[in-house]
CSV table of C-alpha atoms in Angstrom, one decimal:
chain,number,residue,atom,x,y,z
A,1,MET,CA,0.0,0.0,0.0
A,2,SER,CA,1.2,3.5,-0.7
A,3,ARG,CA,1.2,6.5,1.5
A,4,GLN,CA,1.6,10.2,0.7
A,5,GLY,CA,4.7,11.9,2.0
A,6,ASN,CA,5.1,15.3,3.7
A,7,ALA,CA,6.7,17.0,0.7
A,8,LYS,CA,5.3,20.1,-1.0
A,9,PRO,CA,2.5,19.5,-3.5
A,10,VAL,CA,3.5,18.7,-7.1
A,11,GLY,CA,4.4,22.0,-8.8
A,12,ILE,CA,6.1,23.3,-11.9
A,13,LYS,CA,9.6,22.3,-10.6
A,14,ASP,CA,8.6,18.6,-10.5
A,15,LYS,CA,6.9,18.8,-13.9
A,16,PHE,CA,9.9,20.6,-15.5
A,17,GLY,CA,12.3,18.1,-13.9
A,18,TYR,CA,10.3,15.1,-15.1
A,19,MET,CA,10.1,16.6,-18.6
A,20,MET,CA,13.9,16.9,-18.7
A,21,GLY,CA,14.2,13.2,-18.0
A,22,ASP,CA,12.5,12.5,-21.3
A,23,VAL,CA,14.5,15.1,-23.1
A,24,ALA,CA,17.5,13.2,-22.0
A,25,ASN,CA,16.1,9.9,-23.0
A,26,ASP,CA,15.1,11.1,-26.4
A,27,PHE,CA,18.3,12.8,-27.3
A,28,MET,CA,19.6,9.3,-27.5
A,29,PHE,CA,16.5,7.2,-28.3
A,30,LEU,CA,15.2,9.4,-31.2
A,31,PHE,CA,18.7,9.9,-32.7
A,32,ALA,CA,19.1,6.1,-32.7
A,33,GLY,CA,15.5,5.5,-34.0
A,34,GLY,CA,15.9,7.9,-36.9
A,35,TYR,CA,19.6,7.7,-37.8
A,36,LEU,CA,21.2,4.5,-36.5
A,37,MET,CA,20.0,2.6,-39.5
A,38,VAL,CA,21.4,5.3,-41.7
A,39,PHE,CA,24.7,5.1,-39.9
A,40,TYR,CA,24.9,1.3,-40.3
A,41,THR,CA,23.9,1.3,-44.0
A,42,LYS,CA,25.4,4.5,-45.3
A,43,ILE,CA,28.6,4.7,-43.2
A,44,LEU,CA,29.4,1.1,-42.2
A,45,GLY,CA,28.0,-0.2,-45.5
A,46,VAL,CA,26.0,-3.0,-43.8
A,47,SER,CA,23.0,-4.3,-45.8
A,48,ALA,CA,19.6,-3.1,-44.6
A,49,ALA,CA,18.4,-6.7,-44.2
A,50,LEU,CA,21.3,-7.4,-41.8
A,51,VAL,CA,20.5,-4.2,-39.9
A,52,GLY,CA,16.9,-5.3,-39.7
A,53,THR,CA,18.0,-8.6,-38.2
A,54,LEU,CA,20.2,-6.8,-35.7
A,55,PHE,CA,17.3,-4.6,-34.6
A,56,LEU,CA,14.9,-7.5,-34.3
A,57,ILE,CA,17.2,-9.6,-32.1
A,58,THR,CA,18.7,-6.9,-29.9
A,59,ARG,CA,15.5,-5.0,-29.3
A,60,ILE,CA,13.7,-8.1,-28.2
A,61,ALA,CA,16.6,-9.0,-25.9
A,62,SER,CA,16.7,-5.5,-24.4
A,63,GLY,CA,13.0,-5.8,-23.9
A,64,PHE,CA,13.5,-8.7,-21.5
A,65,CYS,CA,16.1,-6.6,-19.8
A,66,ASP,CA,13.3,-4.0,-19.2
A,67,ILE,CA,11.2,-6.6,-17.4
A,68,GLY,CA,14.2,-7.7,-15.3
A,69,MET,CA,14.9,-4.1,-14.4
A,70,GLY,CA,11.3,-3.6,-13.4
A,71,VAL,CA,11.5,-6.6,-11.0
A,72,ILE,CA,14.7,-5.1,-9.5
A,73,VAL,CA,13.3,-1.6,-8.8
A,74,ASP,CA,10.1,-3.1,-7.3
A,75,ASN,CA,12.1,-5.3,-4.8
A,76,VAL,CA,15.3,-3.4,-4.0
A,77,LYS,CA,15.3,-1.4,-0.8
A,78,PRO,CA,14.8,2.3,-1.5
A,79,ALA,CA,17.7,4.7,-1.0
A,80,LYS,CA,17.5,7.9,1.0
A,81,ASP,CA,16.6,9.8,-2.2
A,82,GLY,CA,13.9,7.4,-3.1
A,83,ARG,CA,13.2,4.2,-5.0
A,84,PHE,CA,13.6,5.4,-8.6
A,85,ARG,CA,15.6,8.6,-8.6
A,86,PRO,CA,18.9,7.0,-7.5
A,87,TRP,CA,19.0,5.0,-10.7
A,88,ILE,CA,19.0,8.3,-12.7
A,89,ARG,CA,22.0,9.5,-10.6
A,90,ARG,CA,23.8,6.1,-11.0
A,91,MET,CA,23.3,5.5,-14.7
A,92,CYS,CA,23.2,8.9,-16.5
A,93,VAL,CA,26.9,8.8,-17.4
A,94,PRO,CA,27.1,5.1,-18.4
A,95,VAL,CA,24.1,5.3,-20.7
A,96,ALA,CA,25.4,8.4,-22.4
A,97,PHE,CA,28.8,6.9,-22.9
A,98,ALA,CA,27.3,3.7,-24.3
A,99,ASN,CA,25.2,5.9,-26.7
A,100,PHE,CA,28.4,7.5,-27.9
A,101,LEU,CA,30.1,4.2,-28.6
A,102,MET,CA,27.5,3.2,-31.1
A,103,TYR,CA,28.5,5.8,-33.7
A,104,GLN,CA,32.2,5.3,-34.3
A,105,THR,CA,32.9,6.2,-37.9
A,106,GLY,CA,36.5,4.9,-37.5
A,107,LEU,CA,35.2,1.4,-38.0
A,108,ALA,CA,33.9,2.1,-41.5
A,109,ASN,CA,36.9,0.3,-43.1
A,110,SER,CA,36.8,-2.8,-40.9
A,111,THR,CA,35.8,-6.2,-42.0
A,112,LEU,CA,32.1,-7.2,-42.0
A,113,THR,CA,32.7,-9.6,-39.1
A,114,VAL,CA,34.2,-6.8,-36.9
A,115,LYS,CA,31.3,-4.5,-37.9
A,116,ILE,CA,28.6,-7.0,-36.9
A,117,ILE,CA,30.3,-7.8,-33.6
A,118,TYR,CA,30.7,-4.1,-32.9
A,119,MET,CA,27.0,-3.4,-33.8
A,120,PHE,CA,25.6,-6.2,-31.6
A,121,ILE,CA,27.8,-5.4,-28.5
A,122,THR,CA,27.4,-1.6,-28.5
A,123,TYR,CA,23.6,-1.7,-29.2
A,124,LEU,CA,23.0,-4.3,-26.5
A,125,LEU,CA,25.2,-2.4,-24.1
A,126,TRP,CA,23.2,0.8,-24.7
A,127,GLY,CA,19.7,-0.4,-25.3
A,128,GLY,CA,19.7,-3.7,-23.3
A,129,ILE,CA,21.7,-2.7,-20.2
A,130,CYS,CA,22.3,1.0,-19.7
A,131,TYR,CA,19.1,2.4,-21.2
A,132,SER,CA,16.9,-0.1,-19.4
A,133,ALA,CA,18.6,0.7,-16.1
A,134,ILE,CA,17.7,4.3,-16.3
A,135,ASN,CA,14.5,4.4,-18.4
A,136,ILE,CA,12.5,1.8,-16.4
A,137,PRO,CA,13.0,3.7,-13.0
A,138,TYR,CA,12.4,7.0,-14.8
A,139,GLY,CA,9.1,5.9,-16.3
A,140,SER,CA,8.0,4.2,-13.0
A,141,MET,CA,8.8,7.3,-11.1
A,142,ALA,CA,5.7,9.2,-12.2
A,143,ALA,CA,3.5,7.2,-9.9
A,144,SER,CA,5.8,8.0,-7.0
A,145,ILE,CA,5.8,11.7,-7.6
A,146,SER,CA,2.0,12.0,-7.0
A,147,ALA,CA,-1.0,9.7,-6.4
A,148,ASP,CA,-3.4,12.2,-7.9
A,149,ALA,CA,-4.7,11.3,-11.4
A,150,LYS,CA,-4.6,14.9,-12.6
A,151,ASP,CA,-1.0,15.3,-11.5
A,152,ARG,CA,-0.1,12.1,-13.4
A,153,ALA,CA,-1.9,13.3,-16.5
A,154,SER,CA,-0.1,16.6,-16.3
A,155,LEU,CA,3.3,14.7,-15.8
A,156,SER,CA,2.5,12.6,-18.9
A,157,THR,CA,1.8,15.8,-20.9
A,158,TRP,CA,5.1,17.4,-19.7
A,159,ARG,CA,7.0,14.2,-20.5
A,160,SER,CA,5.5,14.3,-24.1
A,161,VAL,CA,6.5,17.9,-24.4
A,162,GLY,CA,10.1,16.9,-23.5
A,163,ALA,CA,10.1,14.2,-26.1
A,164,GLN,CA,9.0,16.7,-28.7
A,165,ILE,CA,11.6,19.2,-27.7
A,166,ALA,CA,14.3,16.5,-28.2
A,167,ASN,CA,12.6,15.4,-31.4
A,168,THR,CA,12.6,19.0,-32.8
A,169,VAL,CA,16.3,19.5,-31.9
A,170,ILE,CA,17.4,16.2,-33.4
A,171,ASN,CA,15.2,15.9,-36.5
A,172,ALA,CA,15.3,19.6,-37.4
A,173,ALA,CA,19.1,19.8,-37.2
A,174,VAL,CA,20.4,16.4,-38.0
A,175,PRO,CA,19.1,16.0,-41.6
A,176,VAL,CA,20.7,19.4,-42.5
A,177,LEU,CA,23.9,18.5,-40.8
A,178,ILE,CA,24.4,14.9,-42.1
A,179,TYR,CA,23.3,15.5,-45.7
A,180,HIS,CA,24.7,17.8,-48.4
A,181,ALA,CA,23.9,18.0,-52.1
A,182,ASP,CA,26.5,17.0,-54.7
A,183,ALA,CA,27.0,18.7,-58.1
A,184,ASN,CA,24.0,16.8,-59.5
A,185,GLY,CA,21.7,17.7,-56.6
A,186,ASN,CA,21.8,14.2,-55.1
A,187,GLN,CA,21.9,13.9,-51.3
A,188,VAL,CA,25.2,12.6,-49.9
A,189,VAL,CA,25.8,11.7,-46.3
A,190,ARG,CA,28.6,13.5,-44.3
A,191,LYS,CA,30.5,10.6,-42.7
A,192,GLU,CA,32.3,12.6,-40.0
A,193,MET,CA,29.1,14.1,-38.5
A,194,PHE,CA,27.7,11.0,-36.8
A,195,THR,CA,30.3,10.6,-34.1
A,196,LYS,CA,30.3,14.4,-33.4
A,197,LEU,CA,26.5,14.5,-33.1
A,198,ALA,CA,26.4,11.4,-30.9
A,199,GLY,CA,29.0,13.0,-28.5
A,200,PHE,CA,27.0,16.2,-28.4
A,201,PHE,CA,23.7,14.5,-27.7
A,202,SER,CA,25.3,12.3,-25.0
A,203,ILE,CA,26.6,15.3,-23.1
A,204,CYS,CA,23.2,17.0,-23.4
A,205,ALA,CA,21.5,13.9,-22.1
A,206,ILE,CA,23.8,13.9,-19.0
A,207,ILE,CA,22.9,17.5,-18.2
A,208,CYS,CA,19.2,16.8,-18.6
A,209,TYR,CA,19.3,13.7,-16.4
A,210,ILE,CA,21.0,15.7,-13.6
A,211,ILE,CA,18.2,18.4,-13.9
A,212,CYS,CA,15.6,15.6,-13.7
A,213,TYR,CA,17.2,14.1,-10.6
A,214,LYS,CA,17.6,17.5,-8.8
A,215,PHE,CA,14.1,18.9,-9.6
A,216,THR,CA,11.9,15.9,-8.8
A,217,THR,CA,10.6,14.5,-5.5
A,218,GLU,CA,9.2,11.1,-4.7
A,219,ARG,CA,6.2,11.6,-2.5
A,220,VAL,CA,4.3,8.3,-2.8
A,221,GLN,CA,6.3,5.6,-1.1
A,222,ILE,CA,5.6,1.9,-1.4
A,223,GLU,CA,6.0,-0.2,1.7
A,224,THR,CA,7.8,-3.3,0.6
A,225,LYS,CA,7.8,-6.6,2.4
A,226,GLU,CA,10.4,-9.3,2.2
A,227,LYS,CA,9.0,-12.2,0.0
A,228,PRO,CA,10.4,-15.5,-0.9
A,229,LYS,CA,11.9,-15.6,-4.4
A,230,GLU,CA,9.4,-18.2,-5.6
A,231,LYS,CA,6.5,-16.1,-4.4
A,232,GLN,CA,8.0,-13.1,-6.2
A,233,LYS,CA,8.0,-15.0,-9.4
A,234,THR,CA,4.4,-16.1,-8.9
A,235,ASN,CA,3.4,-12.5,-8.3
A,236,ILE,CA,5.2,-11.3,-11.4
A,237,PHE,CA,3.4,-13.8,-13.7
A,238,LYS,CA,0.1,-13.2,-12.0
A,239,THR,CA,0.5,-9.5,-12.7
A,240,LEU,CA,1.4,-10.1,-16.3
A,241,PHE,CA,-1.3,-12.6,-17.1
A,242,SER,CA,-4.3,-11.3,-15.1
A,243,SER,CA,-4.8,-7.8,-16.5
A,244,ARG,CA,-6.8,-7.3,-19.7
A,245,ALA,CA,-6.0,-3.6,-19.5
A,246,LEU,CA,-2.3,-4.3,-19.5
A,247,PHE,CA,-2.5,-6.7,-22.4
A,248,ALA,CA,-4.6,-4.3,-24.4
A,249,LEU,CA,-2.2,-1.4,-23.7
A,250,ILE,CA,0.7,-3.6,-24.7
A,251,GLY,CA,-1.0,-4.4,-28.0
A,252,SER,CA,-1.8,-0.8,-28.7
A,253,ALA,CA,1.7,0.2,-27.6
A,254,VAL,CA,3.4,-2.3,-29.9
A,255,LEU,CA,1.3,-1.0,-32.9
A,256,LEU,CA,1.9,2.7,-32.0
A,257,VAL,CA,5.6,2.3,-31.6
A,258,PHE,CA,5.7,0.2,-34.7
A,259,ALA,CA,4.0,3.0,-36.7
A,260,THR,CA,6.1,5.9,-35.3
A,261,THR,CA,9.4,3.9,-35.5
A,262,LEU,CA,8.7,2.8,-39.1
A,263,GLY,CA,8.0,6.4,-40.0
A,264,GLN,CA,11.2,7.6,-38.3
A,265,SER,CA,13.3,4.9,-40.0
A,266,LEU,CA,11.9,5.3,-43.5
A,267,ASN,CA,11.2,9.1,-43.5
A,268,VAL,CA,15.0,9.7,-43.7
A,269,TYR,CA,15.1,7.7,-46.9
A,270,LEU,CA,11.8,8.9,-48.2
A,271,TYR,CA,12.6,12.6,-48.0
A,272,ALA,CA,16.2,12.1,-49.3
A,273,ASP,CA,15.5,9.7,-52.1
A,274,TYR,CA,11.8,10.1,-53.1
A,275,PHE,CA,11.3,13.8,-52.5
A,276,LYS,CA,15.1,14.8,-52.6
A,277,ALA,CA,14.3,17.4,-49.9
A,278,PRO,CA,15.9,16.5,-46.5
A,279,SER,CA,15.1,20.1,-45.4
A,280,ALA,CA,11.4,19.2,-45.7
A,281,LEU,CA,11.9,16.5,-43.1
A,282,SER,CA,13.4,19.0,-40.8
A,283,THR,CA,10.4,21.2,-41.2
A,284,PHE,CA,8.0,18.3,-40.6
A,285,ASN,CA,9.8,17.3,-37.4
A,286,SER,CA,9.8,20.9,-36.2
A,287,LEU,CA,6.1,21.0,-36.7
A,288,MET,CA,5.6,18.1,-34.3
A,289,LEU,CA,6.6,20.5,-31.5
A,290,VAL,CA,3.9,22.8,-32.7
A,291,ILE,CA,1.4,20.0,-32.3
A,292,THR,CA,2.7,19.1,-28.9
A,293,LEU,CA,2.6,22.6,-27.6
A,294,GLY,CA,-0.8,23.1,-29.1
A,295,LEU,CA,-2.3,20.0,-27.6
A,296,SER,CA,-0.6,20.1,-24.2
A,297,PRO,CA,-3.0,22.6,-22.6
A,298,PHE,CA,-6.0,20.4,-23.5
A,299,ILE,CA,-4.7,16.9,-22.7
A,300,VAL,CA,-5.9,16.9,-19.1
A,301,TRP,CA,-9.2,18.5,-20.0
A,302,LEU,CA,-9.9,16.1,-22.9
A,303,SER,CA,-9.0,13.1,-20.8
A,304,ILE,CA,-11.3,14.2,-18.0
A,305,LYS,CA,-14.2,15.5,-20.2
A,306,PHE,CA,-14.3,12.7,-22.8
A,307,GLY,CA,-12.0,10.0,-21.4
A,308,LYS,CA,-8.5,8.9,-22.5
A,309,LYS,CA,-9.6,5.8,-24.3
A,310,GLU,CA,-12.4,7.5,-26.2
A,311,THR,CA,-10.3,10.4,-27.5
A,312,ALA,CA,-7.4,8.1,-28.3
A,313,VAL,CA,-9.6,5.9,-30.5
A,314,ILE,CA,-10.8,8.8,-32.6
A,315,GLY,CA,-7.3,10.3,-32.9
A,316,THR,CA,-5.5,7.2,-34.0
A,317,ALA,CA,-8.2,6.2,-36.4
A,318,PHE,CA,-8.0,9.6,-38.0
A,319,THR,CA,-4.2,9.4,-38.4
A,320,GLY,CA,-4.5,5.9,-39.9
A,321,ILE,CA,-7.0,7.0,-42.5
A,322,ILE,CA,-4.9,10.0,-43.6
A,323,TYR,CA,-1.9,7.7,-44.2
A,324,VAL,CA,-3.9,5.1,-46.1
A,325,LEU,CA,-5.3,7.9,-48.3
A,326,LEU,CA,-1.8,9.2,-49.0
A,327,CYS,CA,-0.8,5.7,-50.2
A,328,LEU,CA,-3.9,5.5,-52.5
A,329,MET,CA,-3.4,9.0,-53.8
A,330,PRO,CA,0.4,9.7,-53.9
A,331,VAL,CA,1.7,13.2,-53.8
A,332,LYS,CA,4.9,14.4,-55.5
A,333,SER,CA,5.5,17.7,-53.6
A,334,PRO,CA,7.4,17.3,-50.3
A,335,TRP,CA,5.6,20.4,-48.9
A,336,VAL,CA,2.2,19.0,-49.7
A,337,TYR,CA,3.2,15.8,-48.0
A,338,VAL,CA,4.4,17.7,-45.0
A,339,ALA,CA,1.2,19.7,-44.8
A,340,ILE,CA,-1.0,16.6,-45.0
A,341,THR,CA,1.0,14.5,-42.5
A,342,PHE,CA,1.1,17.4,-40.1
A,343,VAL,CA,-2.7,17.5,-40.0
A,344,GLY,CA,-2.8,13.7,-39.8
A,345,SER,CA,-0.3,13.6,-36.9
A,346,ILE,CA,-2.6,15.6,-34.6
A,347,GLY,CA,-4.7,12.5,-34.2
A,348,TYR,CA,-2.1,10.0,-32.9
A,349,MET,CA,-0.2,12.6,-31.0
A,350,TYR,CA,-3.0,12.8,-28.4
A,351,PHE,CA,-2.6,9.1,-27.6
A,352,GLN,CA,1.2,9.4,-27.6
A,353,MET,CA,1.1,12.3,-25.2
A,354,ALA,CA,-1.4,10.7,-22.9
A,355,ILE,CA,-0.1,7.2,-22.9
A,356,TRP,CA,2.0,7.6,-19.8
A,357,ALA,CA,-1.3,8.4,-18.0
A,358,PHE,CA,-2.8,5.2,-19.5
A,359,ILE,CA,0.0,3.3,-17.6
A,360,ALA,CA,-1.0,5.0,-14.4
A,361,ASP,CA,-4.6,3.9,-15.0
A,362,VAL,CA,-3.4,0.3,-15.6
A,363,LEU,CA,-1.5,0.5,-12.3
A,364,ASP,CA,-4.6,1.7,-10.4
A,365,ASP,CA,-6.7,-1.0,-12.0
A,366,SER,CA,-4.1,-3.6,-11.0
A,367,GLU,CA,-4.1,-2.3,-7.4
A,368,VAL,CA,-7.9,-2.4,-7.3
A,369,ARG,CA,-7.9,-6.1,-8.3
A,370,THR,CA,-4.9,-7.3,-6.4
A,371,TYR,CA,-4.5,-4.9,-3.5
A,372,LYS,CA,-0.8,-4.4,-4.4
A,373,ARG,CA,1.2,-2.3,-6.8
A,374,ASP,CA,3.9,-3.5,-9.2
A,375,ASP,CA,4.9,-0.2,-10.7
A,376,GLY,CA,8.3,-1.4,-11.9
A,377,VAL,CA,7.1,-4.7,-13.3
A,378,ILE,CA,4.2,-3.2,-15.2
A,379,TYR,CA,6.3,-0.4,-16.6
A,380,GLY,CA,8.9,-2.9,-17.5
A,381,VAL,CA,6.4,-5.0,-19.4
A,382,TYR,CA,5.1,-1.9,-21.2
A,383,SER,CA,8.6,-0.9,-22.1
A,384,PHE,CA,9.2,-4.4,-23.4
A,385,ALA,CA,6.2,-3.9,-25.6
A,386,ARG,CA,7.6,-0.7,-27.0
A,387,LYS,CA,10.9,-2.5,-27.7
A,388,LEU,CA,9.0,-5.2,-29.5
A,389,GLY,CA,7.3,-2.6,-31.6
A,390,GLN,CA,10.7,-1.0,-32.3
A,391,ALA,CA,12.1,-4.4,-33.2
A,392,LEU,CA,9.3,-5.2,-35.6
A,393,ALA,CA,9.5,-1.8,-37.2
A,394,GLY,CA,13.3,-1.7,-37.4
A,395,GLY,CA,13.4,-5.2,-38.7
A,396,LEU,CA,10.6,-4.7,-41.2
A,397,GLY,CA,12.0,-1.4,-42.3
A,398,GLY,CA,15.4,-3.0,-43.1
A,399,PHE,CA,13.8,-6.0,-44.8
A,400,ALA,CA,11.5,-3.7,-46.8
A,401,LEU,CA,14.4,-1.6,-48.1
A,402,THR,CA,16.1,-4.8,-49.2
A,403,ALA,CA,12.9,-6.3,-50.7
A,404,ILE,CA,12.2,-3.2,-52.8
A,405,GLY,CA,15.7,-3.2,-54.2
A,406,TYR,CA,17.1,-0.3,-52.3
A,407,VAL,CA,20.9,0.1,-52.9
A,408,GLU,CA,22.6,1.4,-49.7
A,409,THR,CA,25.7,2.7,-51.4
A,410,ALA,CA,23.9,4.4,-54.4
A,411,ASN,CA,23.3,8.1,-54.4
A,412,VAL,CA,20.4,7.7,-56.8
A,413,GLN,CA,17.7,5.0,-56.6
A,414,THR,CA,15.5,3.8,-59.5
A,415,GLU,CA,12.0,5.2,-59.9
A,416,GLN,CA,10.4,1.8,-59.0
A,417,VAL,CA,12.4,1.8,-55.7
A,418,LYS,CA,11.3,5.3,-54.9
A,419,HIS,CA,7.6,4.5,-55.5
A,420,SER,CA,7.9,1.3,-53.5
A,421,LEU,CA,9.6,3.3,-50.7
A,422,TYR,CA,6.7,5.8,-50.7
A,423,SER,CA,4.0,3.0,-50.5
A,424,VAL,CA,5.7,1.1,-47.7
A,425,THR,CA,6.2,4.2,-45.6
A,426,THR,CA,2.6,5.5,-46.0
A,427,LEU,CA,0.6,2.2,-46.0
A,428,GLY,CA,2.7,0.7,-43.2
A,429,GLN,CA,1.9,3.6,-40.9
A,430,GLY,CA,-1.7,3.8,-41.9
A,431,VAL,CA,-2.6,0.2,-41.2
A,432,ALA,CA,-0.7,0.3,-37.9
A,433,TYR,CA,-2.6,3.4,-36.6
A,434,VAL,CA,-6.0,2.0,-37.6
A,435,LEU,CA,-5.2,-1.2,-35.7
A,436,VAL,CA,-4.2,0.9,-32.6
A,437,ALA,CA,-7.7,2.3,-32.7
A,438,VAL,CA,-9.3,-1.1,-33.1
A,439,VAL,CA,-7.4,-2.5,-30.1
A,440,LEU,CA,-8.3,0.4,-27.9
A,441,LEU,CA,-11.9,0.3,-28.9
A,442,PHE,CA,-12.7,-3.4,-28.6
A,443,ILE,CA,-10.1,-4.7,-26.1
A,444,TYR,CA,-8.9,-2.0,-23.7
A,445,PRO,CA,-11.4,-2.0,-20.9
A,446,LEU,CA,-10.6,1.2,-19.0
A,447,SER,CA,-13.3,3.6,-20.2
A,448,LYS,CA,-13.9,7.0,-18.5
A,449,SER,CA,-16.5,5.5,-16.2
A,450,LYS,CA,-14.2,2.5,-15.2
A,451,ILE,CA,-11.3,4.9,-14.4
A,452,ASP,CA,-13.6,7.0,-12.2
A,453,GLU,CA,-14.8,3.9,-10.4
A,454,ASN,CA,-11.2,2.7,-9.8
A,455,SER,CA,-10.2,6.1,-8.4
A,456,ARG,CA,-13.2,6.1,-6.0
A,457,ILE,CA,-12.3,2.6,-4.7
A,458,LEU,CA,-8.7,3.5,-4.1
A,459,MET,CA,-9.5,6.7,-2.4
A,460,GLU,CA,-11.9,4.9,0.0
A,461,ARG,CA,-9.3,2.3,0.7
A,462,ARG,CA,-6.7,4.9,1.6
A,463,GLU,CA,-9.1,6.9,3.7
A,464,ASN,CA,-10.0,3.7,5.6
A,465,ASN,CA,-6.3,2.9,6.2
């Protein structure tokens, strides 16, 4: 059972600090999501199919590390500065250094065997060990900052703003910095920029993590009891297999991350090869911050007025339909494509910004049913689902590039390859977003009325205790 501490109420300092944690995460995560495949294919010269295999294997492996880390944070005795915050202090430098190691251009002339070993080791070190050890405690920490549903929804919004700040910085600047036009107007990658950018983003991540640690306070403390290891394992599996809400959220999260990761992975190629306008990608990614800032004042109001599930269904269905229509009616102008996808992105962005509050609802639903909280385990399972979505999208993206005949070392692709690239990018995202809406509508059980009922039950329990 949790209890509210004597700290000051949640204020702007906590929200800003929590936001900076996701800025730190996404300086590394979004750079890897959008440009690690480009680094592997364009700089190291590894085939897209092999990169897809790497992503599929290592991301699934790192997903299991997330679950393990969730078990650890739920069962390790809290430190003086809390249960979750100490991990940010411990891991901020190791995770940033591991991120830097992944982008070493000096290995471009090594043998394929050396490159493969290097790719697997460095990606697993970053994504499987270091990133899990800081991201799982960070994500679980929201529930310990406040027990109030409105505070959690607000923290989710601020976290999403942080993600979009990092997204804007990375995706507005990086395409311009890593590409330059040759004499024929074809886009060529600047080899030397990857290591420099990775170093810069790693340093920025450390600074942001420190701010997150300093500015946040854990108010809700979980009283843990010593349990035999066998009972702990039983409780873990009971948590994982007894919650329809958790499984539905996992399903929608896999599809959501699949769609966004597929877009991030293939947009770099789409704008460079199909539209021949990397600057348009920078503009599009900058506009995502506009959507985030525009939606952020309304996230809490929309979730309370209409319900998180209900609004997320409408939003993701709208985005999916837009991308399917783009596939059926191709556009040639990069700026028309930017305008249409900007409007379409408004739909799914609501769900992406509110999804951390969905996790808090799942935690409350689990506590109502089981009389106990497994914040770390549930967040770890959710993070595993995200890794699975990334693995599928990264793997499929690499396989798709190979299947359509994309030549990694060529500055110019054939017209057939360009059109296939456009179709895969648009239809893949469209179908995934529509499926997110379907899962939320028909499987996810936590409607507005159910969430209100759970909140009432938990409040009564805490008052009685």
